[in-house]
Amino acid sequence: DIQMTQSPSSVSASVGDRVTITCRASQGISSWLAWYQQKPGKAPKLLISAASSLQSGVPSRFSGSGSGTDFTLTISSLQPEDFATYYCQQANSFPFTFGGGTKVEIK
Amino acid sequence: EVQLVESGGGLVQPGGSLRLSCAASGFTFSTYWMSWVRQAPGKGLEWVANIKQDGSDKNYVDSVKGRFTISRDNAKNSLNLQVNSLRAEDTAVYYCARGGSYWADYWGQGTLVTVSS
């Protein structure tokens, strides 16, 4: 199985800050990567697919980049509604696997 | 509006069984891969199983192979997960999700399965 490693596991940031989350795959996955946002008690929400394709309705302050084994999710200017846990997911081969999550907390 | 509504969760003893269901609406169900993803309390996400549009291709994570069975009824717009021989480590919220060939773009609210004596 492909292992997905996210860092950091948590980050404290203020409204307006730029936040960067990284995800590393244990083997090359081309651009078969998605990013999800999950708020407490809620289902995950797909933000980005194919490493950099923003889903409809997702604010443009979210962006994704990378290919191969190293990927990045960037929030350019953190908003109050962005405090949540973020997960990466590889879609190169089944079983699809997720990173351990990054919790974005209020500083 | 896409809606996915899970049901069938509950408290079950180790070794027991449950049948989870997901009622889909707001899209053409028969044209999408569908999946089940679970999340243990306070833990991360685990993709459990997926099923092709016509049911001809199914995949399972190793930890549930031989115990869980995914199925679908395109006439009724429903997705199911038969979970047998349950273990404590199967305790989780089980999400129904649209998609499964790559990623899941819509998720239900989840149904909680608790395995405990």
GROMACS .gro file of C-alpha atoms in nm:
model
  224
    1ASP     CA    1   0.000   0.000   0.000
    2ILE     CA    2   0.109   0.357  -0.065
    3GLN     CA    3   0.181   0.547   0.256
    4MET     CA    4   0.090   0.915   0.273
    5THR     CA    5   0.275   1.133   0.522
    6GLN     CA    6   0.142   1.476   0.606
    7SER     CA    7   0.324   1.752   0.788
    8PRO     CA    8   0.282   1.923   1.016
    9SER     CA    9   0.025   1.729   1.215
   10SER     CA   10  -0.102   2.056   1.354
   11VAL     CA   11  -0.043   2.424   1.295
   12SER     CA   12  -0.151   2.731   1.487
   13ALA     CA   13  -0.217   3.032   1.272
   14SER     CA   14  -0.396   3.365   1.273
   15VAL     CA   15  -0.661   3.499   1.040
   16GLY     CA   16  -0.485   3.636   0.735
   17ASP     CA   17  -0.183   3.407   0.765
   18ARG     CA   18  -0.051   3.197   0.480
   19VAL     CA   19  -0.060   2.828   0.568
   20THR     CA   20   0.120   2.550   0.384
   21ILE     CA   21   0.060   2.179   0.439
   22THR     CA   22   0.276   1.914   0.277
   23CYS     CA   23   0.200   1.557   0.181
   24ARG     CA   24   0.455   1.297   0.075
   25ALA     CA   25   0.377   0.967  -0.093
   26SER     CA   26   0.588   0.657  -0.033
   27GLN     CA   27   0.610   0.608  -0.410
   28GLY     CA   28   0.536   0.817  -0.715
   29ILE     CA   29   0.167   0.884  -0.774
   30SER     CA   30   0.190   1.129  -1.064
   31SER     CA   31  -0.089   1.382  -0.996
   32TRP     CA   32  -0.333   1.135  -0.845
   33LEU     CA   33  -0.385   1.332  -0.528
   34ALA     CA   34  -0.680   1.497  -0.359
   35TRP     CA   35  -0.716   1.730  -0.062
   36TYR     CA   36  -1.013   1.731   0.177
   37GLN     CA   37  -1.127   1.960   0.456
   38GLN     CA   38  -1.308   1.821   0.758
   39LYS     CA   39  -1.473   2.018   1.034
   40PRO     CA   40  -1.564   1.859   1.368
   41GLY     CA   41  -1.865   1.631   1.345
   42LYS     CA   42  -1.895   1.677   0.971
   43ALA     CA   43  -1.810   1.475   0.664
   44PRO     CA   44  -1.498   1.555   0.464
   45LYS     CA   45  -1.531   1.800   0.178
   46LEU     CA   46  -1.331   1.766  -0.142
   47LEU     CA   47  -1.126   2.081  -0.204
   48ILE     CA   48  -0.876   1.985  -0.472
   49SER     CA   49  -0.843   1.693  -0.710
   50ALA     CA   50  -0.566   1.591  -0.949
   51ALA     CA   51  -0.318   1.771  -0.723
   52SER     CA   52  -0.413   2.122  -0.834
   53SER     CA   53  -0.769   2.133  -0.969
   54LEU     CA   54  -0.992   2.342  -0.745
   55GLN     CA   55  -1.341   2.205  -0.696
   56SER     CA   56  -1.634   2.424  -0.794
   57GLY     CA   57  -1.733   2.658  -0.514
   58VAL     CA   58  -1.404   2.630  -0.326
   59PRO     CA   59  -1.249   2.973  -0.258
   60SER     CA   60  -0.948   3.067  -0.468
   61ARG     CA   61  -0.736   3.118  -0.155
   62PHE     CA   62  -0.693   2.740  -0.160
   63SER     CA   63  -0.438   2.601  -0.403
   64GLY     CA   64  -0.259   2.273  -0.457
   65SER     CA   65   0.066   2.185  -0.627
   66GLY     CA   66   0.309   1.902  -0.676
   67SER     CA   67   0.350   1.576  -0.860
   68GLY     CA   68   0.530   1.250  -0.813
   69THR     CA   69   0.584   1.214  -0.439
   70ASP     CA   70   0.566   1.566  -0.296
   71PHE     CA   71   0.255   1.780  -0.275
   72THR     CA   72   0.145   2.102  -0.112
   73LEU     CA   73  -0.184   2.257  -0.005
   74THR     CA   74  -0.165   2.632   0.048
   75ILE     CA   75  -0.420   2.863   0.204
   76SER     CA   76  -0.309   3.208   0.097
   77SER     CA   77  -0.498   3.410   0.359
   78LEU     CA   78  -0.654   3.207   0.637
   79GLN     CA   79  -1.018   3.284   0.712
   80PRO     CA   80  -1.216   3.195   1.026
   81GLU     CA   81  -1.409   2.924   0.840
   82ASP     CA   82  -1.083   2.753   0.737
   83PHE     CA   83  -1.004   2.624   1.084
   84ALA     CA   84  -1.041   2.250   1.030
   85THR     CA   85  -0.847   1.931   0.967
   86TYR     CA   86  -0.705   1.872   0.620
   87TYR     CA   87  -0.631   1.535   0.463
   88CYS     CA   88  -0.448   1.435   0.148
   89GLN     CA   89  -0.550   1.117  -0.037
   90GLN     CA   90  -0.370   0.924  -0.308
   91ALA     CA   91  -0.575   0.786  -0.594
   92ASN     CA   92  -0.295   0.612  -0.783
   93SER     CA   93  -0.382   0.262  -0.669
   94PHE     CA   94  -0.628   0.087  -0.442
   95PRO     CA   95  -0.642   0.082  -0.148
   96PHE     CA   96  -0.667   0.458  -0.169
   97THR     CA   97  -0.493   0.594   0.137
   98PHE     CA   98  -0.505   0.916   0.333
   99GLY     CA   99  -0.248   1.117   0.514
  100GLY     CA  100  -0.278   1.139   0.889
  101GLY     CA  101  -0.432   1.485   0.876
  102THR     CA  102  -0.324   1.838   0.961
  103LYS     CA  103  -0.527   2.029   1.216
  104VAL     CA  104  -0.530   2.404   1.154
  105GLU     CA  105  -0.598   2.578   1.483
  106ILE     CA  106  -0.652   2.935   1.589
  107LYS     CA  107  -0.343   3.105   1.727
  108GLU     CA  108  -2.879   1.870  -0.503
  109VAL     CA  109  -2.669   1.562  -0.437
  110GLN     CA  110  -2.775   1.382  -0.121
  111LEU     CA  111  -2.634   1.070   0.040
  112VAL     CA  112  -2.809   0.942   0.350
  113GLU     CA  113  -2.663   0.650   0.543
  114SER     CA  114  -2.849   0.424   0.782
  115GLY     CA  115  -2.806   0.093   0.958
  116GLY     CA  116  -2.538   0.169   1.212
  117GLY     CA  117  -2.561   0.081   1.577
  118LEU     CA  118  -2.416  -0.109   1.868
  119VAL     CA  119  -2.319  -0.468   1.792
  120GLN     CA  120  -2.125  -0.733   1.980
  121PRO     CA  121  -1.791  -0.862   1.854
  122GLY     CA  122  -1.854  -1.122   1.587
  123GLY     CA  123  -2.187  -0.968   1.496
  124SER     CA  124  -2.317  -0.830   1.169
  125LEU     CA  125  -2.484  -0.520   1.033
  126ARG     CA  126  -2.607  -0.402   0.696
  127LEU     CA  127  -2.531  -0.039   0.621
  128SER     CA  128  -2.730   0.139   0.353
  129CYS     CA  129  -2.696   0.462   0.164
  130ALA     CA  130  -2.984   0.629  -0.019
  131ALA     CA  131  -2.864   0.847  -0.304
  132SER     CA  132  -3.051   1.126  -0.477
  133GLY     CA  133  -2.991   1.433  -0.689
  134PHE     CA  134  -2.769   1.266  -0.947
  135THR     CA  135  -2.768   0.973  -1.188
  136PHE     CA  136  -2.656   0.706  -0.944
  137SER     CA  137  -2.589   0.439  -1.204
  138THR     CA  138  -2.317   0.646  -1.371
  139TYR     CA  139  -2.086   0.682  -1.070
  140TRP     CA  140  -1.844   0.466  -0.880
  141MET     CA  141  -1.945   0.460  -0.513
  142SER     CA  142  -1.749   0.400  -0.198
  143TRP     CA  143  -1.752   0.349   0.176
  144VAL     CA  144  -1.495   0.534   0.385
  145ARG     CA  145  -1.468   0.503   0.762
  146GLN     CA  146  -1.326   0.705   1.047
  147ALA     CA  147  -1.257   0.562   1.390
  148PRO     CA  148  -1.332   0.798   1.680
  149GLY     CA  149  -1.071   1.071   1.691
  150LYS     CA  150  -0.872   0.911   1.408
  151GLY     CA  151  -0.808   0.962   1.039
  152LEU     CA  152  -0.988   0.838   0.730
  153GLU     CA  153  -0.972   0.488   0.582
  154TRP     CA  154  -1.111   0.395   0.240
  155VAL     CA  155  -1.293   0.067   0.300
  156ALA     CA  156  -1.440  -0.038  -0.034
  157ASN     CA  157  -1.551   0.084  -0.372
  158ILE     CA  158  -1.778  -0.047  -0.647
  159LYS     CA  159  -1.800   0.025  -1.017
  160GLN     CA  160  -2.111   0.166  -1.182
  161ASP     CA  161  -2.252  -0.173  -1.284
  162GLY     CA  162  -2.119  -0.362  -0.982
  163SER     CA  163  -1.872  -0.560  -1.192
  164ASP     CA  164  -1.564  -0.435  -1.008
  165LYS     CA  165  -1.528  -0.417  -0.632
  166ASN     CA  166  -1.225  -0.344  -0.419
  167TYR     CA  167  -1.164  -0.378  -0.045
  168VAL     CA  168  -0.895  -0.271   0.196
  169ASP     CA  169  -0.712  -0.577   0.328
  170SER     CA  170  -0.841  -0.539   0.683
  171VAL     CA  171  -1.201  -0.607   0.575
  172LYS     CA  172  -1.155  -0.859   0.295
  173GLY     CA  173  -1.370  -1.166   0.348
  174ARG     CA  174  -1.581  -0.990   0.612
  175PHE     CA  175  -1.736  -0.691   0.433
  176THR     CA  176  -1.933  -0.695   0.108
  177ILE     CA  177  -2.019  -0.387  -0.093
  178SER     CA  178  -2.316  -0.392  -0.327
  179ARG     CA  179  -2.548  -0.157  -0.508
  180ASP     CA  180  -2.899  -0.147  -0.651
  181ASN     CA  181  -2.910   0.100  -0.935
  182ALA     CA  182  -3.287   0.064  -0.970
  183LYS     CA  183  -3.329   0.184  -0.612
  184ASN     CA  184  -3.035   0.429  -0.608
  185SER     CA  185  -2.890   0.255  -0.309
  186LEU     CA  186  -2.547   0.147  -0.191
  187ASN     CA  187  -2.497  -0.118   0.074
  188LEU     CA  188  -2.223  -0.255   0.293
  189GLN     CA  189  -2.273  -0.589   0.463
  190VAL     CA  190  -2.036  -0.604   0.758
  191ASN     CA  191  -1.980  -0.941   0.921
  192SER     CA  192  -1.750  -1.083   1.189
  193LEU     CA  193  -1.718  -0.739   1.341
  194ARG     CA  194  -1.422  -0.653   1.559
  195ALA     CA  195  -1.359  -0.372   1.806
  196GLU     CA  196  -1.130  -0.208   1.552
  197ASP     CA  197  -1.422  -0.175   1.309
  198THR     CA  198  -1.579   0.082   1.540
  199ALA     CA  199  -1.608   0.395   1.328
  200VAL     CA  200  -1.831   0.637   1.149
  201TYR     CA  201  -1.898   0.489   0.806
  202TYR     CA  202  -1.942   0.738   0.525
  203CYS     CA  203  -2.105   0.672   0.191
  204ALA     CA  204  -1.927   0.868  -0.080
  205ARG     CA  205  -1.983   0.938  -0.447
  206GLY     CA  206  -1.681   0.842  -0.649
  207GLY     CA  207  -1.423   0.580  -0.599
  208SER     CA  208  -1.230   0.548  -0.919
  209TYR     CA  209  -1.012   0.832  -0.789
  210TRP     CA  210  -1.165   1.064  -0.526
  211ALA     CA  211  -1.494   1.126  -0.355
  212ASP     CA  212  -1.671   1.447  -0.437
  213TYR     CA  213  -1.981   1.410  -0.218
  214TRP     CA  214  -2.015   1.244   0.119
  215GLY     CA  215  -2.306   1.150   0.341
  216GLN     CA  216  -2.328   1.249   0.706
  217GLY     CA  217  -2.212   0.907   0.821
  218THR     CA  218  -2.351   0.627   1.035
  219LEU     CA  219  -2.180   0.513   1.355
  220VAL     CA  220  -2.094   0.149   1.407
  221THR     CA  221  -1.988   0.057   1.760
  222VAL     CA  222  -1.852  -0.290   1.825
  223SER     CA  223  -1.852  -0.368   2.194
  224SER     CA  224  -1.966  -0.632   2.439
   0.00000   0.00000   0.00000
